[in-house]
Structure formats: structure tokens, C-alpha cells
Coordinates of C-alpha atoms and ligand atoms in Angstrom, one line a residue:
X298 CA -31.1 -5.9 147.8
X299 CA -33.6 -3.2 148.8
X300 CA -32.2 0.2 149.8
X301 CA -34.2 3.0 151.2
X302 CA -34.7 6.2 149.3
X303 CA -32.5 8.1 151.7
X304 CA -29.7 5.6 151.2
X305 CA -30.1 5.9 147.4
X306 CA -29.8 9.7 147.5
X307 CA -26.7 9.3 149.8
X308 CA -25.2 6.8 147.4
X309 CA -25.9 9.0 144.3
X310 CA -24.4 12.1 146.0
X311 CA -21.3 10.1 146.9
X312 CA -21.0 8.9 143.3
X313 CA -21.4 12.5 142.0
X314 CA -18.8 13.9 144.3
X315 CA -16.4 11.0 143.5
X316 CA -16.8 11.7 139.8
X317 CA -16.3 15.5 140.2
X318 CA -13.3 14.9 142.4
X319 CA -11.7 12.6 139.9
X320 CA -12.5 15.0 137.1
X321 CA -11.0 18.0 138.9
X322 CA -8.0 16.0 139.8
X323 CA -7.5 14.9 136.2
X324 CA -7.9 18.4 135.0
X325 CA -5.4 19.6 137.6
X326 CA -2.9 17.1 136.5
X327 CA -3.3 17.9 132.9
X328 CA -3.1 21.7 133.5
X329 CA -0.1 21.1 135.7
X330 CA 2.0 19.4 133.1
X331 CA 3.4 22.3 131.3
X332 CA 6.9 21.1 131.4
X333 CA 8.8 17.9 130.8
X334 CA 12.2 16.9 132.2
X335 CA 14.2 15.0 129.6
X336 CA 17.2 12.9 130.3
X337 CA 19.0 9.7 129.3
X338 CA 20.7 7.0 131.4
X339 CA 23.9 7.5 129.5
X340 CA 24.5 10.6 131.7
X341 CA 25.3 8.3 134.5
X342 CA 28.5 7.4 132.6
X343 CA 31.6 9.5 131.8
X344 CA 33.9 10.8 134.5
X345 CA 36.9 13.1 133.9
X346 CA 38.6 11.8 137.0
X347 CA 37.8 10.3 140.5
X348 CA 36.4 13.1 142.8
X349 CA 35.8 15.4 139.9
X350 CA 33.0 17.9 140.6
X351 CA 31.4 17.3 137.2
X352 CA 30.2 13.7 137.8
X353 CA 27.1 11.5 137.3
X354 CA 25.8 12.2 140.8
X355 CA 24.8 15.7 139.5
X356 CA 22.0 14.0 137.4
X357 CA 21.3 11.3 140.0
X358 CA 20.6 14.0 142.7
X359 CA 18.3 15.9 140.3
X360 CA 16.3 12.8 139.5
X361 CA 16.1 11.8 143.2
X362 CA 14.8 15.3 144.2
X363 CA 12.3 15.1 141.4
X364 CA 11.1 11.8 142.8
X365 CA 10.9 13.1 146.3
X366 CA 8.9 16.1 145.3
X367 CA 6.4 13.8 143.6
X368 CA 7.2 15.2 140.2
X369 CA 8.4 12.0 138.6
X370 CA 5.6 12.2 136.1
X371 CA 7.4 15.1 134.4
X372 CA 10.4 12.9 133.7
X373 CA 10.9 11.3 130.3
X374 CA 13.9 9.2 129.3
X375 CA 14.7 10.1 125.7
X376 CA 15.6 6.9 123.9
X377 CA 16.6 7.9 120.4
X378 CA 18.8 6.6 117.6
X379 CA 18.7 9.9 115.8
X380 CA 21.8 11.0 114.1
X381 CA 22.8 14.5 115.2
X382 CA 26.2 14.8 113.5
X383 CA 24.8 17.1 110.8
X384 CA 23.7 19.5 113.6
X385 CA 26.9 19.3 115.6
X386 CA 28.7 20.3 112.4
X387 CA 26.8 23.5 112.3
X388 CA 29.0 24.6 115.2
X389 CA 31.9 22.2 115.5
X390 CA 34.6 21.4 113.0
X391 CA 35.2 17.9 111.7
X392 CA 38.7 18.1 113.2
X393 CA 37.2 18.8 116.6
X394 CA 34.7 16.0 116.4
X395 CA 37.4 13.5 115.1
X396 CA 39.8 14.5 117.8
X397 CA 37.2 14.0 120.6
X398 CA 36.2 10.6 119.2
X399 CA 39.8 9.5 119.2
X400 CA 41.0 10.9 122.5
X401 CA 37.8 10.6 124.6
X402 CA 35.2 8.4 122.9
X403 CA 32.9 8.0 126.0
X404 CA 32.8 11.8 126.8
X405 CA 32.2 12.5 123.1
X406 CA 29.3 10.0 123.1
X407 CA 27.7 11.3 126.3
X408 CA 27.9 14.9 125.1
X409 CA 26.5 13.8 121.7
X410 CA 23.6 12.3 123.6
X411 CA 23.1 15.6 125.4
X412 CA 22.6 17.1 121.9
X413 CA 20.1 14.4 121.0
X414 CA 18.1 15.1 124.1
X415 CA 18.1 18.9 123.4
X416 CA 17.0 18.5 119.8
X417 CA 14.3 16.0 120.8
X418 CA 13.2 18.7 123.3
X419 CA 12.8 21.3 120.6
X420 CA 10.8 18.8 118.5
X421 CA 8.4 18.2 121.4
X422 CA 7.9 22.0 122.0
X423 CA 7.4 22.6 118.2
X424 CA 4.9 19.7 118.1
X425 CA 3.2 21.2 121.1
X426 CA 3.7 18.1 123.2
X427 CA 5.0 20.3 125.9
X428 CA 5.0 24.1 126.6
X429 CA 8.6 24.2 127.7
X430 CA 11.3 21.7 128.6
X431 CA 14.2 21.2 131.0
X432 CA 17.0 19.0 129.7
X433 CA 18.8 17.2 132.6
X434 CA 22.0 16.6 130.6
X435 CA 25.7 16.5 131.3
X436 CA 28.5 17.3 130.7
X437 CA 28.0 21.1 130.4
X438 CA 28.6 22.7 127.0
X439 CA 29.0 26.4 127.1
X440 CA 32.8 26.4 127.2
X441 CA 33.3 24.0 124.3
X442 CA 35.3 25.6 121.4
X443 CA 36.9 23.9 118.4
X444 CA 40.2 23.0 120.1
X445 CA 39.8 19.3 119.7
X446 CA 39.7 18.8 123.5
X447 CA 37.7 19.3 126.6
X448 CA 37.3 22.9 127.7
X449 CA 36.0 23.6 131.2
X450 CA 34.4 20.1 131.4
X451 CA 32.7 20.7 128.0
X452 CA 33.0 18.9 124.7
X453 CA 30.1 20.1 122.4
X454 CA 28.2 23.4 122.9
X455 CA 24.7 22.0 123.3
X456 CA 22.9 25.3 123.5
X457 CA 24.7 26.7 120.4
X458 CA 23.9 23.6 118.4
X459 CA 20.3 23.7 119.6
X460 CA 20.0 27.4 118.4
X461 CA 21.2 26.4 114.9
X462 CA 18.8 23.5 114.8
X463 CA 15.8 25.7 115.7
X464 CA 16.8 28.2 113.0
X465 CA 17.5 25.8 110.2
X466 CA 14.9 23.0 110.9
X467 CA 12.0 25.2 112.0
X468 CA 12.8 28.5 110.3
X469 CA 12.5 30.5 113.5
X470 CA 14.9 33.4 113.1
X471 CA 15.6 35.0 116.4
X472 CA 16.9 33.0 119.3
X473 CA 17.5 34.5 122.8
X474 CA 20.1 32.6 124.8
X475 CA 20.2 33.4 128.6
X476 CA 23.2 32.1 130.5
X477 CA 23.0 32.4 134.2
X478 CA 25.8 30.0 135.0
X479 CA 28.5 31.5 137.4
X480 CA 31.0 31.2 134.6
X481 CA 30.9 33.1 131.3
X482 CA 29.6 31.1 128.3
X483 CA 32.6 32.0 126.2
X484 CA 31.9 29.4 123.5
X485 CA 28.4 30.6 123.0
X486 CA 29.6 34.2 122.7
X487 CA 32.3 33.0 120.3
X488 CA 29.9 31.2 117.9
X489 CA 27.4 34.1 117.7
X490 CA 29.6 37.1 118.1
X491 CA 28.9 38.4 114.6
X492 CA 25.3 37.1 114.4
X493 CA 22.4 39.5 115.0
X494 CA 19.9 36.5 114.9
X495 CA 21.1 35.3 118.3
X496 CA 20.9 37.6 121.3
X497 CA 23.3 36.2 123.9
X498 CA 22.8 37.5 127.5
X499 CA 25.2 36.2 130.1
X500 CA 25.5 37.0 133.9
X501 CA 28.7 35.8 135.4
X502 CA 31.9 36.5 137.3
X503 CA 34.3 37.7 134.6
X504 CA 37.3 37.0 136.9
X505 CA 36.5 33.3 137.2
X506 CA 37.3 30.6 134.6
X507 CA 37.7 31.2 131.7
X508 CA 38.5 34.8 132.3
X509 CA 36.3 36.2 129.5
X510 CA 33.0 38.0 129.7
X511 CA 33.9 41.6 129.8
X512 CA 30.8 43.9 129.4
X513 CA 32.8 45.8 126.8
X514 CA 32.4 42.8 124.5
X515 CA 29.1 43.6 122.8
X516 CA 29.4 41.8 119.4
X517 CA 30.9 42.7 116.1
X518 CA 29.7 43.8 112.7
X519 CA 26.0 43.0 112.2
X520 CA 26.2 41.3 115.6
X521 CA 27.1 44.5 117.4
X522 CA 24.7 45.0 120.3
X523 CA 23.6 41.3 120.4
X524 CA 26.1 40.1 122.9
X525 CA 25.4 41.3 126.5
X526 CA 27.8 40.4 129.2
X527 CA 27.0 41.4 132.8
X528 CA 29.8 41.0 135.3
X529 CA 28.6 40.3 138.9
X530 CA 31.0 40.2 141.8
X531 CA 31.4 37.5 144.5
X532 CA 28.6 37.4 147.0
X533 CA 26.0 38.7 144.5
X534 CA 22.6 38.3 146.0
X535 CA 19.1 37.7 144.6
X536 CA 18.1 41.3 144.5
X537 CA 21.2 42.3 142.4
X538 CA 20.8 39.7 139.6
X539 CA 17.0 40.2 139.5
X540 CA 17.6 44.0 139.0
X541 CA 20.0 43.2 136.1
X542 CA 17.3 41.1 134.5
X543 CA 14.7 43.9 134.9
X544 CA 17.0 46.8 133.9
X545 CA 19.2 45.3 131.2
X546 CA 17.6 42.0 129.9
X547 CA 14.0 43.1 129.6
X548 CA 14.5 46.3 127.5
X549 CA 16.8 44.4 125.1
X550 CA 14.3 41.5 124.7
X551 CA 11.5 44.0 124.0
X552 CA 13.6 45.3 121.1
X553 CA 14.8 41.9 119.9
X554 CA 11.4 40.0 120.1
X555 CA 12.7 36.4 120.2
X556 CA 11.1 33.5 118.4
X557 CA 12.5 31.0 120.9
X558 CA 14.2 31.2 124.3
X559 CA 17.1 28.9 125.3
X560 CA 18.5 28.9 128.8
X561 CA 22.0 27.8 129.7
X562 CA 20.9 26.9 133.1
X563 CA 24.0 26.6 135.3
X564 CA 23.4 26.5 139.0
X565 CA 26.9 27.0 140.2
X566 CA 25.7 30.6 140.6
X567 CA 23.7 29.3 143.6
X568 CA 24.9 29.9 147.2
X569 CA 27.3 27.3 148.5
X570 CA 28.5 26.1 145.2
X571 CA 31.9 24.4 145.3
X572 CA 33.2 26.3 142.3
X573 CA 31.2 29.6 142.5
X574 CA 31.0 32.5 145.0
X575 CA 27.6 34.0 144.3
X576 CA 24.9 34.0 147.0
X577 CA 21.8 33.3 144.9
X578 CA 18.9 31.4 146.6
X579 CA 16.6 28.7 145.1
X580 CA 13.8 31.4 145.1
X581 CA 16.0 33.6 142.9
X582 CA 16.1 30.9 140.1
X583 CA 12.3 30.7 140.5
X584 CA 12.1 34.5 140.0
X585 CA 14.5 34.5 137.0
X586 CA 12.5 31.7 135.4
X587 CA 9.3 33.7 136.0
X588 CA 10.7 36.7 134.2
X589 CA 11.7 34.5 131.2
X590 CA 8.3 32.8 131.1
X591 CA 6.6 36.2 131.0
X592 CA 8.8 37.2 128.1
X593 CA 8.2 33.9 126.3
X594 CA 4.5 34.3 126.7
X595 CA 4.6 37.8 125.0
X596 CA 7.0 37.0 122.2
X597 CA 7.2 33.3 121.4
X598 CA 4.2 31.3 122.5
X599 CA 5.8 30.2 125.7
X600 CA 8.6 28.4 123.9
X601 CA 11.5 27.8 126.3
X602 CA 14.1 25.0 126.3
X603 CA 16.4 25.0 129.3
X604 CA 19.6 23.1 129.3
X605 CA 21.7 22.2 132.4
X606 CA 25.2 23.6 132.4
X607 CA 27.2 23.8 135.7
X608 CA 26.3 23.4 139.3
X609 CA 28.6 21.3 141.6
X610 CA 27.1 21.3 145.1
X611 CA 25.1 18.1 144.6
X612 CA 22.2 19.1 146.9
X613 CA 22.3 22.7 146.0
X614 CA 22.3 22.0 142.3
X615 CA 19.3 19.7 142.6
X616 CA 17.3 22.1 144.8
X617 CA 17.9 25.0 142.5
X618 CA 17.0 22.8 139.5
X619 CA 13.8 21.7 141.2
X620 CA 12.8 25.4 141.9
X621 CA 13.4 26.1 138.2
X622 CA 11.4 23.1 137.0
X623 CA 8.5 23.9 139.4
X624 CA 8.3 27.4 138.0
X625 CA 8.5 26.1 134.4
X626 CA 5.6 23.9 135.2
X627 CA 3.7 26.8 136.7
X628 CA 2.3 28.3 133.5
X629 CA -0.5 30.9 134.0
Ligands
LIG500 ZN1 29.8 27.1 135.5

């Protein structure tokens, strides 16, 4: 086939542009994958009772929204046989574990899988396979004490176990745990109340379940000053919580200098939640995430693992989660 010189130039230019377009697109997709969303199909199982607000649809809606927003490529199903009992025992007693296995074997298994997902997330961050990670897990964990039974829909405290794992396995000393769930993370406070290696910062309504979270509770012994409770009233808006992050969290983090940041990401603090009464928007979670990402960049090489806690308005929970994930992916 004979082609004219003009056609040849046109063809070459077309090829060049196609190549550059492809390259730019590839580059954009690589740069844009700073986060991963980890989950497991077992979270579609386990239900406390029919019509219970803490149900498998919470995860289904998040995954559907992720798909709709064309961010499915961030999703990874964690399929692991790893044994996490050793790490659960860092926080929970054998009596508690045994009691859960006996009284509620499915709930115990599902919560244990949440631990597996969280620890796998830490491994991925430490191996630099992802800058940060969101764990789409359920049930929540931050109310789980050692009572041998479910507490506030929780069985094992996933964030507390993850903090111990980071410290013992990777020898990173100082862990910052941020809990922006509407409810106070009483179990997380309980397990680290005397511990200066974990800075626990919680914003919540102290008059809601479980009735703890007084700002007067600041830690004990060597842990004094490392437990920060901020009570926020009903109808709290974006501006108010963002102000708290700027005025209370940031100065404390500047002193603490964390090696790793964990988020107890509960979205029942979002407006229109069925169990909460705050008025926070999706943009607010974007802003809070941005603040934490800036801190993680300064102190800990961007290391953030975020773990789903509460959030019971199915659409609202998914929308706020998406805003959070999009910001986690938006690393500058
Ligand atoms: Zn909650």
C-alpha cells in the first residue's frame, strides 16, 4: 500500500499522541492509587437480630458506592488463613475469647476476620504496597471490653489489637489513634489508659452510649495526658469539629510525634445517622482526613490505617466513607 508523505506524518502524529495519552493515563492511574480498600466477603454474614442497624448492608452499600464512583480498582478482597489469636490475646483475655466462641461463634469469627484484614493492611503499608489503607470491616470494635460478651455491637477491639501489632511486630513505638465515631471509644481508652505510647484522641457525645468519655479523663500514671476526650453536643457542625482538630489535636500530635496513625472511622457522627445527632457533612470527613494526612506526612511517612467503626444510615455511611477514601487516595 502506498501512502502519501502527508498521510504518513498524520499517521505518525496520531501514533505519538496515542502513546503519550496512554502513558499519561497510566501515570495518572499509578499516582492515583495511594490507598486500598480492604474487605472480606465474610462481612456479609453475622446479624445480631432482624432489623438491627449493624448489619451486612453497611458493607454492601460501601462497596456499591465504590463501584458507582468507578473506584473499584482500589478494592482488594483479603483472603488469608493467617492465625491472629496471638495478637487478639494482646488485648483480650482467654476467658473473653472462649466465651465469645461458645456463645456466638459466627460473630466471633467475623470480628476475628476484621482483625485479619486490619493486620494485613498494616503489612501492606509497612511493605510499601500502599501509602494508606481503609478497612471496610464489621462489626465495629471500639466498645469491646473483656466481659465475655458483645458490647455496643462489638466483640474484639480491632483498632487496639492493630496498635499492639504495629508496636510488637514492626517495633514502631508511638501510635496515634483518632476516633471520630459519634460514640466514645471506651474500650480503646480502657486498654491504653496508663500507656504513654498510645495517644488516644476521641470526639464524641459523652451523653450517648456508653456514657463514658468525659474530658476530665486524661489518662493515668505514665499515661497521663495521652487520653484526650472531646465532648461535642447534638447538632455539632463541620466548623466546630474541625476547630477542635486544629486547636486540640494538632498541638498534641506535634508534641507526640506518632510513628503510625490509626483511625477509628465511625460515620454515625454524620448528619442523618439513625443512632447519632451530629450534623457533620461528607466534606467534613474529607477535611478531617486531610488534616490527618498532613500530620502523617510530617511524622510517619504517610502511614495511616483507617478502620470502619459505626455508621448506620446506609446511604449516609457509604457517602461519608467514600469522601474519606477519596481523600486518602488524594496524596500530594
Ligand atoms: Zn458509634
